[in-house]
PDB file of C-alpha atoms in Angstrom:
ATOM      1  CA  MET A1407     -22.431  46.091 -26.475  1.00  0.00           C
ATOM      2  CA  THR A1408     -18.957  45.937 -25.162  1.00  0.00           C
ATOM      3  CA  THR A1409     -17.296  43.086 -23.345  1.00  0.00           C
ATOM      4  CA  PRO A1410     -15.102  43.754 -20.380  1.00  0.00           C
ATOM      5  CA  ALA A1411     -11.388  43.744 -21.068  1.00  0.00           C
ATOM      6  CA  PHE A1412      -9.680  41.340 -18.712  1.00  0.00           C
ATOM      7  CA  GLN A1413      -6.282  42.279 -17.464  1.00  0.00           C
ATOM      8  CA  HIS A1414      -5.199  38.829 -16.261  1.00  0.00           C
ATOM      9  CA  ASP A1415      -6.000  35.208 -16.943  1.00  0.00           C
ATOM     10  CA  GLU A1416      -7.187  34.934 -13.352  1.00  0.00           C
ATOM     11  CA  ASP A1417      -9.863  37.534 -14.004  1.00  0.00           C
ATOM     12  CA  LEU A1418     -11.043  35.616 -17.064  1.00  0.00           C
ATOM     13  CA  ILE A1419     -11.204  32.314 -15.164  1.00  0.00           C
ATOM     14  CA  ARG A1420     -12.987  33.943 -12.215  1.00  0.00           C
ATOM     15  CA  ALA A1421     -15.546  35.532 -14.562  1.00  0.00           C
ATOM     16  CA  ARG A1422     -16.220  32.232 -16.315  1.00  0.00           C
ATOM     17  CA  TYR A1423     -16.172  29.746 -13.398  1.00  0.00           C
ATOM     18  CA  GLY A1424     -16.615  31.818 -10.282  1.00  0.00           C
ATOM     19  CA  ARG A1425     -14.361  32.294  -7.335  1.00  0.00           C
ATOM     20  CA  VAL A1426     -12.089  29.356  -6.400  1.00  0.00           C
ATOM     21  CA  ARG A1427     -12.187  28.383  -2.742  1.00  0.00           C
ATOM     22  CA  ARG A1428      -8.874  27.454  -1.299  1.00  0.00           C
ATOM     23  CA  ALA A1429      -8.617  24.598   1.152  1.00  0.00           C
ATOM     24  CA  ASN A1430      -8.078  25.483   4.769  1.00  0.00           C
ATOM     25  CA  PRO A1431      -4.541  24.400   5.825  1.00  0.00           C
ATOM     26  CA  ARG A1432      -5.874  23.212   9.188  1.00  0.00           C
ATOM     27  CA  SER A1433      -8.458  20.977   7.459  1.00  0.00           C
ATOM     28  CA  LEU A1434      -5.745  19.539   5.228  1.00  0.00           C
ATOM     29  CA  ARG A1435      -3.584  18.723   8.261  1.00  0.00           C
ATOM     30  CA  ILE A1436      -6.493  16.996  10.023  1.00  0.00           C
ATOM     31  CA  LEU A1437      -7.281  15.004   6.857  1.00  0.00           C
ATOM     32  CA  ALA A1438      -3.608  13.969   6.483  1.00  0.00           C
ATOM     33  CA  ILE A1439      -3.426  12.836  10.131  1.00  0.00           C
ATOM     34  CA  ALA A1440      -6.663  10.841   9.801  1.00  0.00           C
ATOM     35  CA  LEU A1441      -5.502   9.114   6.599  1.00  0.00           C
ATOM     36  CA  SER A1442      -2.135   8.327   8.190  1.00  0.00           C
ATOM     37  CA  ALA A1443      -3.841   6.778  11.225  1.00  0.00           C
ATOM     38  CA  ILE A1444      -6.060   4.647   8.968  1.00  0.00           C
ATOM     39  CA  ALA A1445      -3.063   3.511   6.895  1.00  0.00           C
ATOM     40  CA  LEU A1446      -1.083   2.634  10.033  1.00  0.00           C
ATOM     41  CA  GLY A1447      -4.003   0.642  11.438  1.00  0.00           C
ATOM     42  CA  LEU A1448      -4.378  -1.246   8.154  1.00  0.00           C
ATOM     43  CA  MET A1449      -0.666  -2.109   8.064  1.00  0.00           C
ATOM     44  CA  ILE A1450      -0.788  -3.411  11.647  1.00  0.00           C
ATOM     45  CA  TRP A1451      -3.897  -5.498  10.890  1.00  0.00           C
ATOM     46  CA  ILE A1452      -2.289  -7.040   7.776  1.00  0.00           C
ATOM     47  CA  GLY A1453       0.986  -7.663   9.642  1.00  0.00           C
ATOM     48  CA  LEU A1454      -0.768  -9.504  12.458  1.00  0.00           C
ATOM     49  CA  GLY A1455      -2.619 -11.646   9.935  1.00  0.00           C
ATOM     50  CA  PHE A1456       0.625 -12.778   8.317  1.00  0.00           C
ATOM     51  CA  SER A1457       2.329 -13.471  11.621  1.00  0.00           C
ATOM     52  CA  LYS A1458      -0.099 -16.233  12.608  1.00  0.00           C
ATOM     53  CA  ALA A1459       1.242 -19.757  12.412  1.00  0.00           C
ATOM     54  CA  GLN A1460       0.140 -21.644   9.318  1.00  0.00           C
ATOM     55  CA  ALA A1461       0.322 -25.137   7.891  1.00  0.00           C
ATOM     56  CA  SER A1462       1.830 -25.757   4.465  1.00  0.00           C
ATOM     57  CA  SER A1463       2.097 -28.926   2.425  1.00  0.00           C
ATOM     58  CA  GLN A1464       4.082 -30.351  -0.440  1.00  0.00           C
ATOM     59  CA  ILE A1465       3.464 -33.474  -2.522  1.00  0.00           C
ATOM     60  CA  ILE A1466       6.413 -35.825  -2.777  1.00  0.00           C
ATOM     61  CA  SER A1467       4.735 -38.362  -5.074  1.00  0.00           C
ATOM     62  CA  PHE A1468       1.455 -40.052  -5.902  1.00  0.00           C
ATOM     63  CA  ASN A1469       0.554 -43.404  -7.418  1.00  0.00           C
ATOM     64  CA  VAL A1470      -2.670 -44.418  -9.139  1.00  0.00           C
ATOM     65  CA  VAL A1471      -2.918 -48.055  -8.038  1.00  0.00           C
ATOM     66  CA  ASP A1472      -6.160 -48.891  -9.852  1.00  0.00           C
ATOM     67  CA  SER A1473      -9.661 -47.495 -10.409  1.00  0.00           C
ATOM     68  CA  GLY A1474     -10.434 -47.798  -6.704  1.00  0.00           C
ATOM     69  CA  LEU A1475      -7.252 -46.538  -5.038  1.00  0.00           C
ATOM     70  CA  THR A1476      -4.682 -43.756  -5.304  1.00  0.00           C
ATOM     71  CA  THR A1477      -1.813 -43.245  -2.865  1.00  0.00           C
ATOM     72  CA  LEU A1478      -0.252 -39.930  -1.902  1.00  0.00           C
ATOM     73  CA  HIS A1479       3.159 -39.371  -0.301  1.00  0.00           C
ATOM     74  CA  PHE A1480       3.437 -35.818   1.069  1.00  0.00           C
ATOM     75  CA  GLU A1481       4.832 -33.669   3.835  1.00  0.00           C
ATOM     76  CA  VAL A1482       3.184 -31.085   6.068  1.00  0.00           C
ATOM     77  CA  THR A1483       5.071 -28.245   7.763  1.00  0.00           C
ATOM     78  CA  LYS A1484       3.451 -26.724  10.851  1.00  0.00           C
ATOM     79  CA  PRO A1485       4.439 -25.764  14.400  1.00  0.00           C
ATOM     80  CA  ALA A1486       5.394 -29.059  16.109  1.00  0.00           C
ATOM     81  CA  GLU A1487       2.938 -28.605  19.005  1.00  0.00           C
ATOM     82  CA  ASP A1488      -0.079 -27.772  16.765  1.00  0.00           C
ATOM     83  CA  THR A1489      -2.589 -30.001  14.998  1.00  0.00           C
ATOM     84  CA  ALA A1490      -3.309 -29.586  11.289  1.00  0.00           C
ATOM     85  CA  GLU A1491      -6.034 -30.917   9.038  1.00  0.00           C
ATOM     86  CA  CYS A1492      -5.393 -31.548   5.342  1.00  0.00           C
ATOM     87  CA  VAL A1493      -7.894 -32.338   2.598  1.00  0.00           C
ATOM     88  CA  LEU A1494      -6.517 -34.705  -0.058  1.00  0.00           C
ATOM     89  CA  GLU A1495      -8.217 -35.177  -3.415  1.00  0.00           C
ATOM     90  CA  ALA A1496      -7.908 -37.628  -6.288  1.00  0.00           C
ATOM     91  CA  LEU A1497      -8.905 -36.119  -9.637  1.00  0.00           C
ATOM     92  CA  SER A1498      -9.903 -37.597 -12.998  1.00  0.00           C
ATOM     93  CA  THR A1499      -8.728 -36.464 -16.450  1.00  0.00           C
ATOM     94  CA  GLY A1500     -11.416 -33.754 -16.479  1.00  0.00           C
ATOM     95  CA  PHE A1501     -10.290 -32.572 -13.007  1.00  0.00           C
ATOM     96  CA  ALA A1502     -13.442 -33.988 -11.429  1.00  0.00           C
ATOM     97  CA  GLN A1503     -13.058 -35.141  -7.838  1.00  0.00           C
ATOM     98  CA  VAL A1504     -13.177 -38.952  -7.778  1.00  0.00           C
ATOM     99  CA  GLY A1505     -11.890 -39.366  -4.224  1.00  0.00           C
ATOM    100  CA  VAL A1506     -11.413 -37.249  -1.121  1.00  0.00           C
ATOM    101  CA  LYS A1507      -9.877 -37.828   2.292  1.00  0.00           C
ATOM    102  CA  THR A1508      -9.382 -35.562   5.309  1.00  0.00           C
ATOM    103  CA  VAL A1509      -6.251 -36.280   7.337  1.00  0.00           C
ATOM    104  CA  THR A1510      -5.548 -34.947  10.841  1.00  0.00           C
ATOM    105  CA  ILE A1511      -1.887 -34.476  11.764  1.00  0.00           C
ATOM    106  CA  GLY A1512      -1.405 -34.136  15.509  1.00  0.00           C
ATOM    107  CA  PRO A1513       1.503 -32.747  17.502  1.00  0.00           C
ATOM    108  CA  ALA A1514       4.873 -34.167  16.467  1.00  0.00           C
ATOM    109  CA  GLU A1515       8.530 -33.981  17.446  1.00  0.00           C
ATOM    110  CA  THR A1516       9.474 -31.873  14.393  1.00  0.00           C
ATOM    111  CA  ASP A1517       7.845 -29.100  12.380  1.00  0.00           C
ATOM    112  CA  THR A1518       7.800 -31.179   9.174  1.00  0.00           C
ATOM    113  CA  VAL A1519       5.931 -34.489   9.087  1.00  0.00           C
ATOM    114  CA  THR A1520       6.074 -36.916   6.146  1.00  0.00           C
ATOM    115  CA  LEU A1521       2.925 -38.956   5.488  1.00  0.00           C
ATOM    116  CA  PHE A1522       1.735 -41.707   3.179  1.00  0.00           C
ATOM    117  CA  GLU A1523      -2.051 -41.879   2.682  1.00  0.00           C
ATOM    118  CA  GLU A1524      -4.441 -43.959   0.577  1.00  0.00           C
ATOM    119  CA  ILE A1525      -7.410 -42.276  -1.116  1.00  0.00           C
ATOM    120  CA  LYS A1526     -10.308 -44.519  -2.132  1.00  0.00           C
ATOM    121  CA  THR A1527     -11.646 -43.525  -5.557  1.00  0.00           C
ATOM    122  CA  SER A1528     -14.927 -44.061  -7.406  1.00  0.00           C
ATOM    123  CA  GLU A1529     -13.190 -44.286 -10.798  1.00  0.00           C
ATOM    124  CA  LEU A1530      -9.699 -44.100 -12.256  1.00  0.00           C
ATOM    125  CA  ALA A1531      -7.824 -41.021 -11.059  1.00  0.00           C
ATOM    126  CA  THR A1532      -5.060 -39.338 -13.016  1.00  0.00           C
ATOM    127  CA  THR A1533      -3.629 -37.150 -10.256  1.00  0.00           C
ATOM    128  CA  ALA A1534      -3.736 -36.514  -6.536  1.00  0.00           C
ATOM    129  CA  VAL A1535      -3.594 -33.073  -4.928  1.00  0.00           C
ATOM    130  CA  ILE A1536      -3.689 -31.462  -1.500  1.00  0.00           C
ATOM    131  CA  ASP A1537      -6.628 -29.079  -1.570  1.00  0.00           C
ATOM    132  CA  HIS A1538      -5.583 -27.281   1.624  1.00  0.00           C
ATOM    133  CA  CYS A1539      -4.046 -27.679   5.057  1.00  0.00           C
ATOM    134  CA  THR A1540      -5.173 -25.608   8.033  1.00  0.00           C
ATOM    135  CA  LEU A1541      -4.306 -25.500  11.709  1.00  0.00           C
ATOM    136  CA  VAL A1542      -7.008 -26.814  14.033  1.00  0.00           C
ATOM    137  CA  ASP A1543      -7.675 -25.056  17.337  1.00  0.00           C
TER     138      ASP A1543
END
């Protein structure tokens, strides 16, 4: 039994794996246009999400008065005409929540508002944090 003598590597590959189908250039163009449109739409969607006004906060200081009270001095930055809601937490040594307070900050004359709030606690806190601040419709 004799085996065929292959003249080129292409003949050997074709004999082993079969004929290779080449992609249609028109199909590739349509696929590229569709992927570009999807990518453009995704970039616009992400850009619009980041352009919305947001509220941010920063702690200036906190003071653990006793086992029943912790004070928090902080500032909130938001558009002056908007209302924001911030959730303040007092935490114990194990980072368990021992006090929580929701504060509403209404429209103001400036974008940054400085506040001083008291958080009632169920036991001695070791720190106070701002969980989050969001704009209210």
